[in-house]
Coordinates of C-alpha atoms in Angstrom, one line a residue:
X117 CA -2.7 26.2 -56.1
X118 CA -3.4 23.2 -54.0
X119 CA -6.7 21.6 -54.8
X120 CA -8.6 19.3 -52.5
X121 CA -10.7 16.8 -54.4
X122 CA -13.9 15.2 -53.1
X123 CA -12.9 12.0 -51.3
X124 CA -16.3 10.5 -50.7
X125 CA -15.6 10.0 -47.1
X126 CA -18.3 10.0 -44.4
X127 CA -18.4 13.0 -42.1
X128 CA -19.0 11.7 -38.7
X129 CA -21.3 13.7 -36.5
X130 CA -19.2 12.6 -33.6
X131 CA -16.4 14.8 -34.7
X132 CA -15.6 17.4 -32.0
X133 CA -17.9 20.4 -32.2
X134 CA -20.3 19.1 -34.8
X135 CA -23.1 19.0 -32.3
X136 CA -23.1 22.8 -32.6
X137 CA -23.7 22.8 -36.4
X138 CA -27.0 22.2 -37.9
X139 CA -27.1 18.9 -39.8
X140 CA -27.8 19.2 -43.5
X141 CA -31.5 18.4 -44.0
X142 CA -32.7 15.8 -46.5
X143 CA -33.4 17.3 -49.9
X144 CA -35.2 16.2 -53.0
X145 CA -33.1 15.5 -56.0
X146 CA -32.5 18.7 -58.1
X147 CA -34.3 19.1 -61.4
X148 CA -32.5 17.5 -64.3
X149 CA -30.2 20.0 -66.0
X150 CA -31.0 21.0 -69.5
X151 CA -29.1 18.9 -72.1
X152 CA -25.9 20.5 -73.5
X153 CA -26.7 19.7 -77.1
X154 CA -29.4 22.3 -77.5
X155 CA -28.3 23.2 -81.0
X156 CA -29.8 26.8 -81.0
X157 CA -30.6 28.1 -84.4
X158 CA -27.7 30.3 -85.5
X159 CA -27.2 32.1 -82.1
X160 CA -24.4 34.3 -83.4
X161 CA -25.3 37.9 -84.1
X162 CA -23.8 40.4 -86.4
X163 CA -22.5 42.3 -83.3
X164 CA -19.3 40.5 -82.5
X165 CA -18.6 42.2 -79.2
X166 CA -17.8 39.7 -76.4
X167 CA -20.4 38.4 -74.0
X168 CA -19.7 38.9 -70.3
X169 CA -20.7 36.5 -67.5
X170 CA -20.1 37.3 -63.9
X171 CA -20.3 34.7 -61.2
X172 CA -20.5 36.4 -57.8
X173 CA -20.4 34.4 -54.6
X174 CA -21.3 35.6 -51.2
X175 CA -18.7 36.0 -48.4
X176 CA -16.1 33.9 -50.1
X177 CA -12.6 34.1 -48.7
X178 CA -9.1 33.9 -50.2
X179 CA -7.0 33.5 -47.1
X180 CA -8.9 30.5 -45.7
X181 CA -8.1 28.7 -49.0
X182 CA -11.7 28.1 -50.1
X183 CA -10.6 28.3 -53.8
X184 CA -8.4 25.2 -53.2
X185 CA -11.5 23.2 -52.7
X186 CA -13.0 24.1 -56.1
X187 CA -11.4 21.9 -58.8
X188 CA -13.9 22.7 -61.5
X189 CA -13.4 26.5 -61.0
X190 CA -9.7 25.8 -61.3
X191 CA -10.2 23.7 -64.5
X192 CA -12.5 26.0 -66.3
X193 CA -11.6 29.5 -65.0
X194 CA -8.3 29.7 -63.2
X195 CA -6.4 27.4 -65.5
X196 CA -7.9 29.2 -68.5
X197 CA -7.5 32.8 -67.2
X198 CA -5.8 35.2 -64.9
X199 CA -6.0 35.5 -61.1
X200 CA -5.6 38.9 -59.5
X201 CA -4.2 38.2 -56.1
X202 CA -4.4 41.8 -54.9
X203 CA -8.1 42.4 -55.5
X204 CA -10.0 44.1 -52.7
X205 CA -13.6 45.0 -51.8
X206 CA -13.9 48.5 -50.4
X207 CA -16.6 47.8 -47.8
X208 CA -16.7 44.3 -46.3
X209 CA -20.4 43.6 -46.2
X210 CA -22.9 42.5 -48.7
X211 CA -25.2 45.3 -49.9
X212 CA -22.7 48.2 -49.8
X213 CA -20.1 46.1 -51.6
X214 CA -22.6 45.0 -54.3
X215 CA -23.8 48.6 -54.9
X216 CA -20.2 49.5 -55.3
X217 CA -19.7 46.7 -57.8
X218 CA -22.6 47.7 -60.0
X219 CA -22.2 51.5 -59.8
X220 CA -18.4 51.9 -59.8
X221 CA -18.6 54.2 -56.7
X222 CA -17.3 53.9 -53.2
X223 CA -19.9 53.5 -50.4
X224 CA -19.2 57.1 -49.2
X225 CA -20.4 58.2 -52.7
X226 CA -23.4 55.9 -53.0
X227 CA -24.3 56.4 -49.3
X228 CA -25.5 52.8 -49.2
X229 CA -23.5 51.8 -46.2
X230 CA -25.6 49.0 -44.5
X231 CA -27.7 46.0 -45.4
X232 CA -30.9 47.6 -43.8
X233 CA -32.7 50.9 -44.2
X234 CA -32.2 53.7 -43.2
X235 CA -28.5 53.5 -44.2
X236 CA -28.6 50.7 -46.7
X237 CA -30.5 47.9 -48.6
X238 CA -32.5 48.0 -51.8
X239 CA -34.7 50.9 -50.6
X240 CA -31.7 53.1 -50.0
X241 CA -30.2 52.1 -53.4
X242 CA -33.5 53.3 -55.0
X243 CA -33.7 56.4 -52.9
X244 CA -30.2 57.5 -53.9
X245 CA -31.3 57.4 -57.6
X246 CA -29.1 54.5 -58.7
X247 CA -31.9 52.3 -60.1
X248 CA -31.8 54.5 -63.2
X249 CA -28.1 54.9 -63.3
X250 CA -26.1 51.7 -62.9
X251 CA -24.3 49.1 -64.9
X252 CA -27.3 47.2 -66.5
X253 CA -28.8 50.4 -67.7
X254 CA -25.5 51.5 -69.2
X255 CA -25.0 48.2 -70.9
X256 CA -28.5 48.2 -72.4
X257 CA -27.8 51.6 -73.8
X258 CA -24.6 50.1 -75.3
X259 CA -26.7 47.5 -77.1
X260 CA -26.3 44.5 -74.7
X261 CA -29.0 42.1 -73.5
X262 CA -28.8 42.0 -69.7
X263 CA -29.6 39.1 -67.3
X264 CA -29.4 38.4 -63.6
X265 CA -30.3 35.6 -61.3
X266 CA -29.6 35.1 -57.6
X267 CA -29.0 37.6 -54.8
X268 CA -29.1 41.3 -55.8
X269 CA -29.2 43.4 -52.7
X270 CA -30.3 43.0 -49.1
X271 CA -33.8 44.3 -48.1
X272 CA -35.0 43.4 -51.7
X273 CA -38.1 41.6 -50.4
X274 CA -41.3 39.8 -51.2
X275 CA -43.0 43.1 -50.3
X276 CA -41.0 45.7 -52.2
X277 CA -39.7 43.7 -55.3
X278 CA -42.0 45.7 -57.5
X279 CA -41.7 49.1 -55.8
X280 CA -39.9 49.7 -58.2
X281 CA -38.6 46.7 -60.1
X282 CA -34.9 46.8 -60.6
X283 CA -34.2 48.7 -63.8
X284 CA -32.0 47.6 -66.7
X285 CA -32.6 43.9 -67.0
X286 CA -33.8 42.2 -70.1
X287 CA -34.7 39.2 -68.0
X288 CA -34.1 38.5 -64.3
X289 CA -34.9 36.0 -61.5
X290 CA -34.0 37.4 -58.2
X291 CA -33.7 35.8 -54.7
X292 CA -35.8 37.8 -52.3
X293 CA -35.7 38.5 -48.5
X294 CA -36.6 37.3 -46.0
X295 CA -35.7 34.0 -47.5
X296 CA -32.6 34.9 -49.5
X297 CA -30.2 33.1 -47.2
X298 CA -32.3 30.0 -46.6
X299 CA -30.6 27.2 -48.5
X300 CA -33.7 25.0 -48.4
X301 CA -36.5 27.6 -48.6
X302 CA -35.5 30.1 -51.3
X303 CA -38.0 32.5 -52.9
X304 CA -37.3 33.7 -56.4
X305 CA -39.0 36.4 -58.4
X306 CA -38.8 36.4 -62.2
X307 CA -39.2 39.5 -64.3
X308 CA -42.6 41.1 -63.3
X309 CA -44.1 37.8 -62.0
X310 CA -45.1 37.2 -58.4
X311 CA -42.5 35.6 -56.1
X312 CA -42.4 31.8 -56.1
X313 CA -41.3 29.7 -53.1
X314 CA -38.9 26.8 -53.6
X315 CA -39.3 25.3 -50.1
X316 CA -37.5 21.9 -49.9
X317 CA -35.3 22.6 -52.9
X318 CA -31.6 23.4 -52.7
X319 CA -31.1 27.1 -53.5
X320 CA -27.9 26.7 -55.6
X321 CA -29.4 24.0 -57.7
X322 CA -32.5 26.0 -58.3
X323 CA -30.3 29.0 -59.2
X324 CA -28.3 26.8 -61.7
X325 CA -31.4 25.9 -63.7
X326 CA -32.4 29.6 -63.8
X327 CA -28.9 30.6 -64.9
X328 CA -28.9 28.1 -67.7
X329 CA -32.3 29.4 -68.8
X330 CA -31.1 33.0 -68.8
X331 CA -28.0 32.0 -70.7
X332 CA -30.2 30.4 -73.4
X333 CA -32.2 33.7 -73.5
X334 CA -29.0 35.6 -74.0
X335 CA -27.9 33.4 -76.8
X336 CA -31.2 33.8 -78.6
X337 CA -31.3 37.5 -78.1
X338 CA -29.0 37.8 -81.1
X339 CA -27.1 40.5 -79.2
X340 CA -24.0 40.4 -77.0
X341 CA -25.2 39.6 -73.5
X342 CA -24.3 40.3 -69.9
X343 CA -25.3 37.7 -67.4
X344 CA -24.7 37.7 -63.6
X345 CA -25.2 34.6 -61.5
X346 CA -25.1 35.2 -57.8
X347 CA -25.5 32.2 -55.5
X348 CA -25.7 32.7 -51.7
X349 CA -22.9 30.2 -50.9
X350 CA -20.9 30.2 -48.8
X351 CA -22.9 32.7 -46.8
X352 CA -24.4 31.6 -43.5
X353 CA -27.9 30.1 -43.4
X354 CA -30.4 32.6 -42.0
X355 CA -33.9 31.8 -40.8
X356 CA -35.3 34.3 -41.9
X357 CA -33.2 37.3 -42.7
X358 CA -35.0 40.4 -41.2
X359 CA -35.9 43.1 -43.7
X360 CA -35.5 46.0 -41.2
X361 CA -33.1 46.5 -38.3
X362 CA -34.3 45.2 -35.0
X363 CA -33.4 43.6 -31.8
X364 CA -30.4 41.3 -31.4
X365 CA -32.5 38.1 -31.5
X366 CA -33.9 38.9 -35.0
X367 CA -30.8 37.8 -36.8
X368 CA -30.2 34.0 -36.6
X369 CA -27.1 33.0 -38.6
X370 CA -26.0 29.4 -38.5
X371 CA -23.6 27.4 -40.7
X372 CA -24.3 27.2 -44.4
X373 CA -26.1 24.0 -45.5
X374 CA -24.5 22.0 -48.3
X375 CA -26.4 20.0 -50.8
X376 CA -27.0 16.5 -49.5
X377 CA -24.6 15.0 -52.1
X378 CA -21.8 17.1 -50.7
X379 CA -22.5 16.9 -46.9
X380 CA -19.9 14.1 -46.4
X381 CA -17.0 15.9 -47.9
X382 CA -13.7 17.1 -46.4
X383 CA -14.1 15.5 -43.0
X384 CA -10.6 16.5 -41.8
X385 CA -10.7 20.1 -43.1
X386 CA -10.3 22.8 -40.5
X387 CA -9.6 26.5 -40.3
X388 CA -6.0 27.2 -41.2
X389 CA -3.9 27.6 -38.1
X390 CA -2.2 30.8 -39.1
X391 CA -0.3 33.1 -36.6
X392 CA -3.5 35.2 -36.2
X393 CA -5.7 32.2 -35.4
X394 CA -7.0 32.7 -31.9
X395 CA -3.8 34.5 -30.8
X396 CA -2.5 34.5 -27.2
X397 CA -2.2 38.2 -27.3
X398 CA -5.1 40.5 -28.2
X399 CA -4.9 42.3 -31.6
X400 CA -6.7 45.0 -33.5
X401 CA -8.4 48.1 -32.2
X402 CA -11.8 49.3 -30.9
X403 CA -14.0 46.4 -29.7
X404 CA -11.7 43.7 -31.4
X405 CA -8.8 44.3 -29.0
X406 CA -11.2 43.4 -26.1
X407 CA -12.1 40.0 -27.3
X408 CA -11.4 37.0 -25.1
X409 CA -9.6 33.9 -26.5
X410 CA -12.0 31.4 -28.2
X411 CA -12.7 28.4 -26.1
X412 CA -12.0 24.8 -27.4
X413 CA -15.8 24.4 -27.8
X414 CA -16.0 27.5 -30.0
X415 CA -13.0 26.4 -32.0
X416 CA -14.5 23.0 -32.7
X417 CA -17.7 24.7 -33.8
X418 CA -15.7 27.1 -36.1
X419 CA -13.9 24.2 -37.7
X420 CA -17.3 22.5 -38.5
X421 CA -18.6 25.8 -39.7
X422 CA -15.6 26.1 -42.0
X423 CA -16.2 22.6 -43.4
X424 CA -19.8 23.5 -44.1
X425 CA -18.7 26.5 -46.1
X426 CA -16.4 24.3 -48.3
X427 CA -19.2 21.8 -48.8
X428 CA -21.7 24.5 -49.7
X429 CA -19.3 25.8 -52.4
X430 CA -19.3 22.4 -54.2
X431 CA -22.7 23.2 -55.8
X432 CA -21.2 26.5 -56.9
X433 CA -18.3 24.6 -58.4
X434 CA -20.7 22.5 -60.4
X435 CA -22.5 25.6 -61.5
X436 CA -19.3 27.1 -62.8
X437 CA -18.8 24.0 -65.0
X438 CA -22.4 23.9 -66.1
X439 CA -22.1 27.5 -67.4
X440 CA -18.8 27.0 -69.1
X441 CA -20.0 23.8 -70.8
X442 CA -23.1 25.5 -72.1
X443 CA -21.1 28.5 -73.4
X444 CA -18.9 26.0 -75.2
X445 CA -21.9 24.0 -76.6
X446 CA -23.4 27.3 -77.9
X447 CA -20.2 28.1 -79.6
X448 CA -19.6 31.4 -77.8
X449 CA -17.1 30.4 -75.1
X450 CA -14.1 31.8 -76.9
X451 CA -15.9 35.1 -77.3
X452 CA -17.1 35.4 -73.7
X453 CA -15.4 36.9 -70.6
X454 CA -16.1 35.0 -67.5
X455 CA -15.5 36.9 -64.3
X456 CA -15.5 35.1 -60.9
X457 CA -15.5 37.1 -57.7
X458 CA -17.2 37.6 -54.3
X459 CA -18.8 40.6 -52.6
X460 CA -16.5 40.4 -49.6
X461 CA -14.1 38.1 -47.8
X462 CA -14.5 36.3 -44.5
X463 CA -12.8 35.4 -41.2
X464 CA -13.2 32.5 -38.9
X465 CA -11.2 32.6 -35.6
X466 CA -8.6 35.1 -36.8
X467 CA -7.9 37.8 -34.2
X468 CA -10.2 35.8 -31.8
X469 CA -13.2 36.6 -34.0
X470 CA -16.3 34.5 -34.5
X471 CA -17.2 33.7 -38.1
X472 CA -18.1 36.9 -40.0
X473 CA -16.8 39.8 -42.0
X474 CA -17.1 43.7 -41.6
X475 CA -13.5 44.1 -40.5
X476 CA -10.5 45.7 -42.3
X477 CA -8.3 42.7 -41.9
X478 CA -6.9 41.0 -45.1
X479 CA -9.2 38.0 -44.6
X480 CA -12.3 40.3 -45.0
X481 CA -11.2 42.6 -47.8
X482 CA -8.9 40.6 -50.1
X483 CA -11.4 38.7 -52.3
X484 CA -11.2 36.4 -55.3
X485 CA -11.0 37.8 -58.8
X486 CA -10.4 35.4 -61.7
X487 CA -11.1 36.3 -65.3
X488 CA -10.9 34.3 -68.5
X489 CA -11.7 35.5 -72.0
X490 CA -10.4 36.7 -75.3
X491 CA -6.8 37.9 -75.0
X492 CA -6.3 36.8 -71.4
X493 CA -3.4 34.6 -70.5
X494 CA -4.2 31.2 -69.3
X495 CA -3.2 30.1 -65.8
X496 CA -1.6 33.4 -64.9
X497 CA -1.8 33.3 -61.1
X498 CA 0.6 36.0 -59.9
X499 CA -0.8 39.2 -61.2
X500 CA 0.0 41.5 -58.4
X501 CA -1.5 44.8 -59.6
X502 CA -3.8 46.4 -57.0
X503 CA -7.4 46.3 -58.1
X504 CA -10.7 46.9 -56.3
X505 CA -14.5 46.4 -56.7
X506 CA -14.7 50.0 -57.9
X507 CA -12.8 48.8 -60.9
X508 CA -15.3 46.1 -62.0
X509 CA -17.9 48.4 -63.6
X510 CA -15.3 50.4 -65.6
X511 CA -13.8 47.1 -66.7
X512 CA -17.1 45.8 -68.0
X513 CA -18.0 49.1 -69.6
X514 CA -14.7 49.0 -71.5
X515 CA -15.2 45.4 -72.6
X516 CA -18.7 46.4 -73.9
X517 CA -17.4 49.5 -75.7
X518 CA -20.0 51.4 -73.8
X519 CA -20.1 55.2 -74.0
X520 CA -22.6 55.8 -71.1
X521 CA -21.8 55.3 -67.5
X522 CA -18.3 56.6 -67.3
X523 CA -19.0 59.9 -65.5
X524 CA -18.0 60.0 -61.9
X525 CA -16.7 56.5 -61.6
X526 CA -14.3 55.9 -58.6
X527 CA -12.4 53.2 -60.3
X528 CA -10.6 52.4 -63.6
X529 CA -10.6 49.4 -66.0
X530 CA -8.5 46.5 -64.9
X531 CA -5.8 45.6 -67.3
X532 CA -6.5 42.1 -68.7
X533 CA -3.9 40.9 -71.2
X534 CA -0.2 40.6 -70.7
X535 CA 0.5 43.7 -72.7
X536 CA -2.0 45.8 -70.8
X537 CA -0.7 44.5 -67.5
X538 CA 2.9 45.4 -68.4
X539 CA 1.9 48.8 -69.8
X540 CA 0.4 49.9 -66.5
X541 CA 2.7 48.2 -64.0
X542 CA 4.6 51.4 -63.2
X543 CA 1.6 53.8 -63.4
X544 CA -1.5 52.0 -62.0
X545 CA -2.7 53.2 -58.6
X546 CA -1.3 51.3 -55.7
X547 CA -4.0 52.0 -53.1
X548 CA -7.4 50.8 -52.1
X549 CA -9.9 52.9 -50.1
X550 CA -11.5 50.7 -47.3
X551 CA -14.4 51.9 -45.2
X552 CA -17.1 50.7 -42.9
X553 CA -19.9 52.0 -40.7
X554 CA -21.9 50.5 -37.9
X555 CA -21.6 47.2 -36.1
X556 CA -20.0 43.8 -36.6
X557 CA -22.3 40.7 -36.3
X558 CA -21.0 37.3 -35.1
X559 CA -22.3 34.5 -37.3
X560 CA -23.0 31.1 -35.9
X561 CA -24.5 30.1 -32.5
X562 CA -21.9 32.0 -30.4
X563 CA -21.8 35.7 -29.6
X564 CA -18.7 37.8 -29.0
X565 CA -17.0 37.0 -25.7
X566 CA -15.1 39.9 -24.2
X567 CA -12.1 39.8 -21.9
X568 CA -14.1 41.2 -19.0
X569 CA -16.5 38.3 -19.1
X570 CA -19.3 40.0 -20.9
X571 CA -21.0 38.4 -23.9
X572 CA -22.3 40.8 -26.6
X573 CA -24.4 40.3 -29.7
X574 CA -22.6 43.0 -31.7
X575 CA -19.2 44.5 -32.1
X576 CA -20.1 48.2 -31.5
X577 CA -18.1 51.2 -32.8
X578 CA -17.1 49.3 -36.0
X579 CA -16.9 52.4 -38.0
X580 CA -13.5 53.1 -39.6
X581 CA -11.7 54.6 -42.7
X582 CA -8.6 52.8 -44.0
X583 CA -6.1 52.3 -46.8
X584 CA -4.3 49.4 -48.3
X585 CA -1.2 50.6 -50.0
X586 CA 1.0 48.2 -51.9
X587 CA 4.0 49.5 -53.9
X588 CA 7.6 48.9 -54.5
X589 CA 9.2 48.2 -51.1
X590 CA 6.0 48.6 -49.0
X591 CA 2.8 46.7 -48.2
X592 CA 0.8 48.6 -45.6
X593 CA -2.6 48.9 -44.0
X594 CA -3.5 52.1 -42.2
X595 CA -6.8 52.7 -40.4
X596 CA -8.5 55.4 -38.3
X597 CA -11.4 54.2 -36.2
X598 CA -14.4 56.3 -35.1
X599 CA -12.9 55.9 -31.6
X600 CA -9.9 57.7 -33.0
X601 CA -7.7 54.7 -32.5
X602 CA -5.3 53.9 -35.2
X603 CA -3.8 50.8 -36.8
X604 CA -0.7 50.5 -39.0
X605 CA 0.5 47.2 -40.2
X606 CA 3.5 46.3 -42.3
X607 CA 2.2 43.2 -44.2
X608 CA 5.7 42.5 -45.6
X609 CA 7.0 41.5 -42.1
X610 CA 3.6 41.0 -40.4
X611 CA 1.2 39.4 -43.0
X612 CA -1.2 38.3 -40.2
X613 CA -1.6 41.9 -38.9
X614 CA -0.7 41.2 -35.3
X615 CA 1.8 44.0 -34.6
X616 CA 0.2 47.4 -34.7
X617 CA 3.0 49.9 -35.4
X618 CA 1.1 53.0 -34.6
X619 CA 2.5 54.8 -31.6
X620 CA 0.1 54.5 -28.6
X621 CA -1.1 57.7 -27.0
X622 CA -0.8 56.1 -23.6
X623 CA 2.7 56.1 -22.1
X624 CA 2.0 52.8 -20.4
X625 CA 1.3 51.1 -23.8
X626 CA 3.8 50.5 -26.5
X627 CA 3.3 49.4 -30.1
X628 CA 3.8 45.8 -30.8
X629 CA 7.4 44.8 -31.8
X630 CA 8.3 44.4 -35.4
X631 CA 11.6 43.4 -37.0
X632 CA 12.0 46.9 -38.5
X633 CA 9.8 49.8 -39.5
X634 CA 8.5 49.9 -43.1
X635 CA 11.1 51.1 -45.6
X636 CA 13.4 51.6 -42.6
X637 CA 11.9 55.0 -42.2
X638 CA 10.9 56.6 -38.9
X639 CA 7.1 56.4 -38.3
X640 CA 7.1 60.2 -37.9
X641 CA 7.9 60.5 -41.6
X642 CA 5.6 57.7 -42.8
X643 CA 2.4 58.3 -40.8
X644 CA 1.7 61.9 -41.8
X645 CA 1.9 60.9 -45.5
X646 CA -0.5 58.0 -45.0
X647 CA -2.8 60.2 -43.1
X648 CA -2.8 62.9 -45.8
X649 CA -3.5 60.2 -48.4
X650 CA -6.4 58.8 -46.3
X651 CA -7.8 62.4 -45.9
X652 CA -8.3 62.4 -49.6
X653 CA -9.5 58.8 -50.2
X654 CA -12.0 58.8 -47.3
X655 CA -14.1 61.4 -49.1
X656 CA -12.8 61.2 -52.7
X657 CA -15.0 61.4 -55.8
X658 CA -14.3 60.2 -59.3
X659 CA -10.8 60.9 -60.5
X660 CA -9.5 61.9 -57.1
X661 CA -10.2 58.3 -55.9
X662 CA -8.1 57.0 -58.7
X663 CA -5.3 59.5 -58.4
X664 CA -5.5 60.9 -54.8
X665 CA -1.9 62.2 -54.8
X666 CA -3.0 64.7 -57.5
X667 CA -5.0 66.5 -54.9
X668 CA -2.1 66.8 -52.5
X669 CA 0.6 67.3 -55.2
X670 CA -1.2 69.1 -58.1
X671 CA 2.1 69.6 -59.9
X672 CA 1.8 65.9 -60.9
X673 CA 5.3 64.9 -59.7
X674 CA 3.9 62.5 -57.0
X675 CA 1.9 59.4 -58.0
X676 CA 2.9 56.9 -55.3
X677 CA 3.7 56.8 -51.6
X678 CA 7.3 56.2 -52.7
X679 CA 7.3 59.5 -54.5
X680 CA 5.7 61.3 -51.5
X681 CA 8.5 60.0 -49.2
X682 CA 11.1 62.1 -50.9
X683 CA 13.0 64.2 -48.3
X684 CA 12.1 67.5 -50.0
X685 CA 8.5 67.0 -48.7
X686 CA 9.4 66.4 -45.1
X687 CA 8.8 69.9 -43.9
X688 CA 5.4 70.0 -45.7
X689 CA 4.2 66.8 -44.1
X690 CA 5.6 67.7 -40.7
X691 CA 3.6 71.0 -40.9
X692 CA 0.2 69.2 -41.4
X693 CA -2.1 69.7 -38.4
X694 CA -5.4 68.4 -39.8
X695 CA -5.6 64.7 -39.4
X696 CA -8.2 62.1 -40.2
X697 CA -10.5 61.7 -37.2
X698 CA -14.1 61.3 -36.0
X699 CA -16.2 63.3 -33.6
X700 CA -18.8 60.5 -33.1
X701 CA -19.3 56.8 -33.9
X702 CA -22.3 56.6 -36.3
X703 CA -24.2 53.7 -37.8
X704 CA -24.1 55.3 -41.3
X705 CA -22.2 57.9 -43.3
X706 CA -22.8 61.2 -41.5
X707 CA -20.3 63.6 -42.9
X708 CA -20.6 65.9 -39.9
X709 CA -19.2 63.2 -37.6
X710 CA -16.2 62.4 -39.8
X711 CA -13.9 65.2 -38.9
X712 CA -11.9 67.3 -41.3
X713 CA -12.8 67.0 -45.0
X714 CA -10.3 69.3 -46.6
X715 CA -7.1 67.8 -48.0
X716 CA -3.7 69.5 -47.6
X717 CA -2.0 70.7 -50.8
X718 CA 1.7 71.1 -51.4
X719 CA 2.8 74.1 -53.4
X720 CA 6.4 75.0 -54.2
X721 CA 7.7 77.8 -52.1
X722 CA 6.3 76.4 -48.8
X723 CA 2.7 77.8 -49.3
X724 CA 0.4 75.0 -48.2
X725 CA -3.4 75.0 -48.5
X726 CA -6.5 73.0 -48.8
X727 CA -7.7 71.0 -51.9
X728 CA -11.0 69.9 -53.4
X729 CA -11.9 66.2 -53.1

C-alpha cells in the first residue's frame, strides 16, 4: 500500500477550484489528551474473553485511495492485522447501512431504507422493534460491557434522543442531529444527560476525548468490553442536517472541514484519473446515463473536495493511534480485536457523478475492512473472500461467545485467522446482496447537470436491486432498476464498470463492447442464472441470504454460480419466465411495487416450481 505522509506544505487558496470550497475555520486548540500512563488498578477481569473495538468512519472510500493517506492506521491496524479487500456494504447510505451493521440484517428485512422517516432514521429503527433486539443488547446478555460514542443513526436528534434512549449501552455519548455533520458545531449527548453543544470545537477531537474516557470505563468495568467509536469524517459538512425530509434547499452539503492543524496537507492531491473519471461516453442506467460531462470548474471543485476529505481523515488517523496506544498502556491490546470499517463508500467524478454515494458502483459499495487481534495474521492485505456488512454482527457475536442474537441473521461470521480463511475458501458464499431505494443527492455546491441542459437537485428513480458475484473465473455486477433497466458488468475485463453487457431492448442501441463475454459463455446462458439468484437475494431472509442457491437447487448440489452454469441446467434456466422487475419506482421498500417474489426451484425430472425465501 502506498502511503502519503504529511509534508507540511501550504495549501494555496489560489489553486484552481479552491474558491468553491469553504475555507477551514479557525479552531481552538483541542483539549489535552489524557496521559497514557494511567496505571489503572488491576484492570484485568477473571473473564478472559477478548475485548472488541470498532472504529467506524462515515463515507470512507477504498477506490479513491483514502487509506493510503492514513499512515497511523497502517502502522497500528493494517500492518498488525488483515485487510479484507472484497468487503461490501449492502446499502450505500448511512442509516440503512448502520442498521444492517448492528442487526445483521439486510435493509429489506429491517425496512430501514432511508435516512429520514417515514422510511428510515432512528424513529423507523425504533418502530421496527430493533431497539430491544440488536447487537449491544445481545452483547450485554453475553456478559459484555458496551460503549458507543459518535454518530449512531440519522434522525437521532436533540428532540427525540430520549424517546426512547438507545438500548443496550453501558455508557454512551452520541452525536445528535441536526448538528451531527457540523465539524465545528457538534452536539453530543451522554447517557441520560441533556445534549451539550461543542460549538467552536473540532468534532473529531471532541470525539477522541470521549472515546478515551469510555475506553477507561470499559477497562474498569472488570468485564470484557465492546466499544464503538464513530467519527463523522470524511462525510460532508452539513449546516444543519434536516431531521425530516423536505424541499431541495433544506440539505446543504459542502466539503468536509479538517482540523486547522491539517488544513495545509496534500496540496497536490487530486481525484484519481481512472478510466471512469468523467468519461467521454455516458455510463450507467436510469438517471446516471443522462448526466452531462463535468465542466473544468466542477472538476477543480471536486479535486479540492477530495483533498478536504483526506485532510479530515487525519484527525481520525490520530484517533486510531490514541486508541491503540491506550489499549497497550492498559495491558489489553493483545487481547483486543480492533475492527476498522466505514458505513459505505464514496464517488467523486466517476461516471460524471458529483461527490456522493447511493449508487451500486464499486466506489460506493466496496468499503474498508481491516481487523487486528488475537490469532489474526499481521500485514495480510490480500484476503479475497467475499464479506459484507451483514457479516459484522455475526462475527462480533462469535468473538464474544454470545448465545443470543443469532436467530434470523442474514450474514455469517467472517473467517479471521489463516486456518479459518483456508478452511472456508472453497465453501464460503461468493455473493453480496446490494439494494437501494429512493433518490441520489449530489454533495457539494453543484447539482446534477443533465445532457439536455437541465440542472436537478436529486437523481430520481435511484431504486435498484443488485448482486456482486465473485468466484473462480468470474467477477460480476448485475442490477435491475425500478425503471426495469438492467446492468451487467464483467469487472475482470471492465473494472471501471463502463461497458454494460446487458442486451438493450432497443434495436437502435447496442451493449457496450467488451473483449469477451464473462466465462466465454453466451449471455443467454449467464443472465437467467444471475436473475434467478437475484430473485432470491432481493427478498431473502436468514439462511437463504447466506445460501441462496439452496432455494433454487434444494438438492444441495449447487453452491456457486459456477455450479449453476453446468449444462444440465440449461433447459431449466431457459424455461424461467418470472424475472426480477418493478411495477413502480418507490422511495422506500414497498413489496407490492417490487414485482415477482417467488423464486424458481429446480427439481430432477424437469418439474420446476416456486420456493420460499
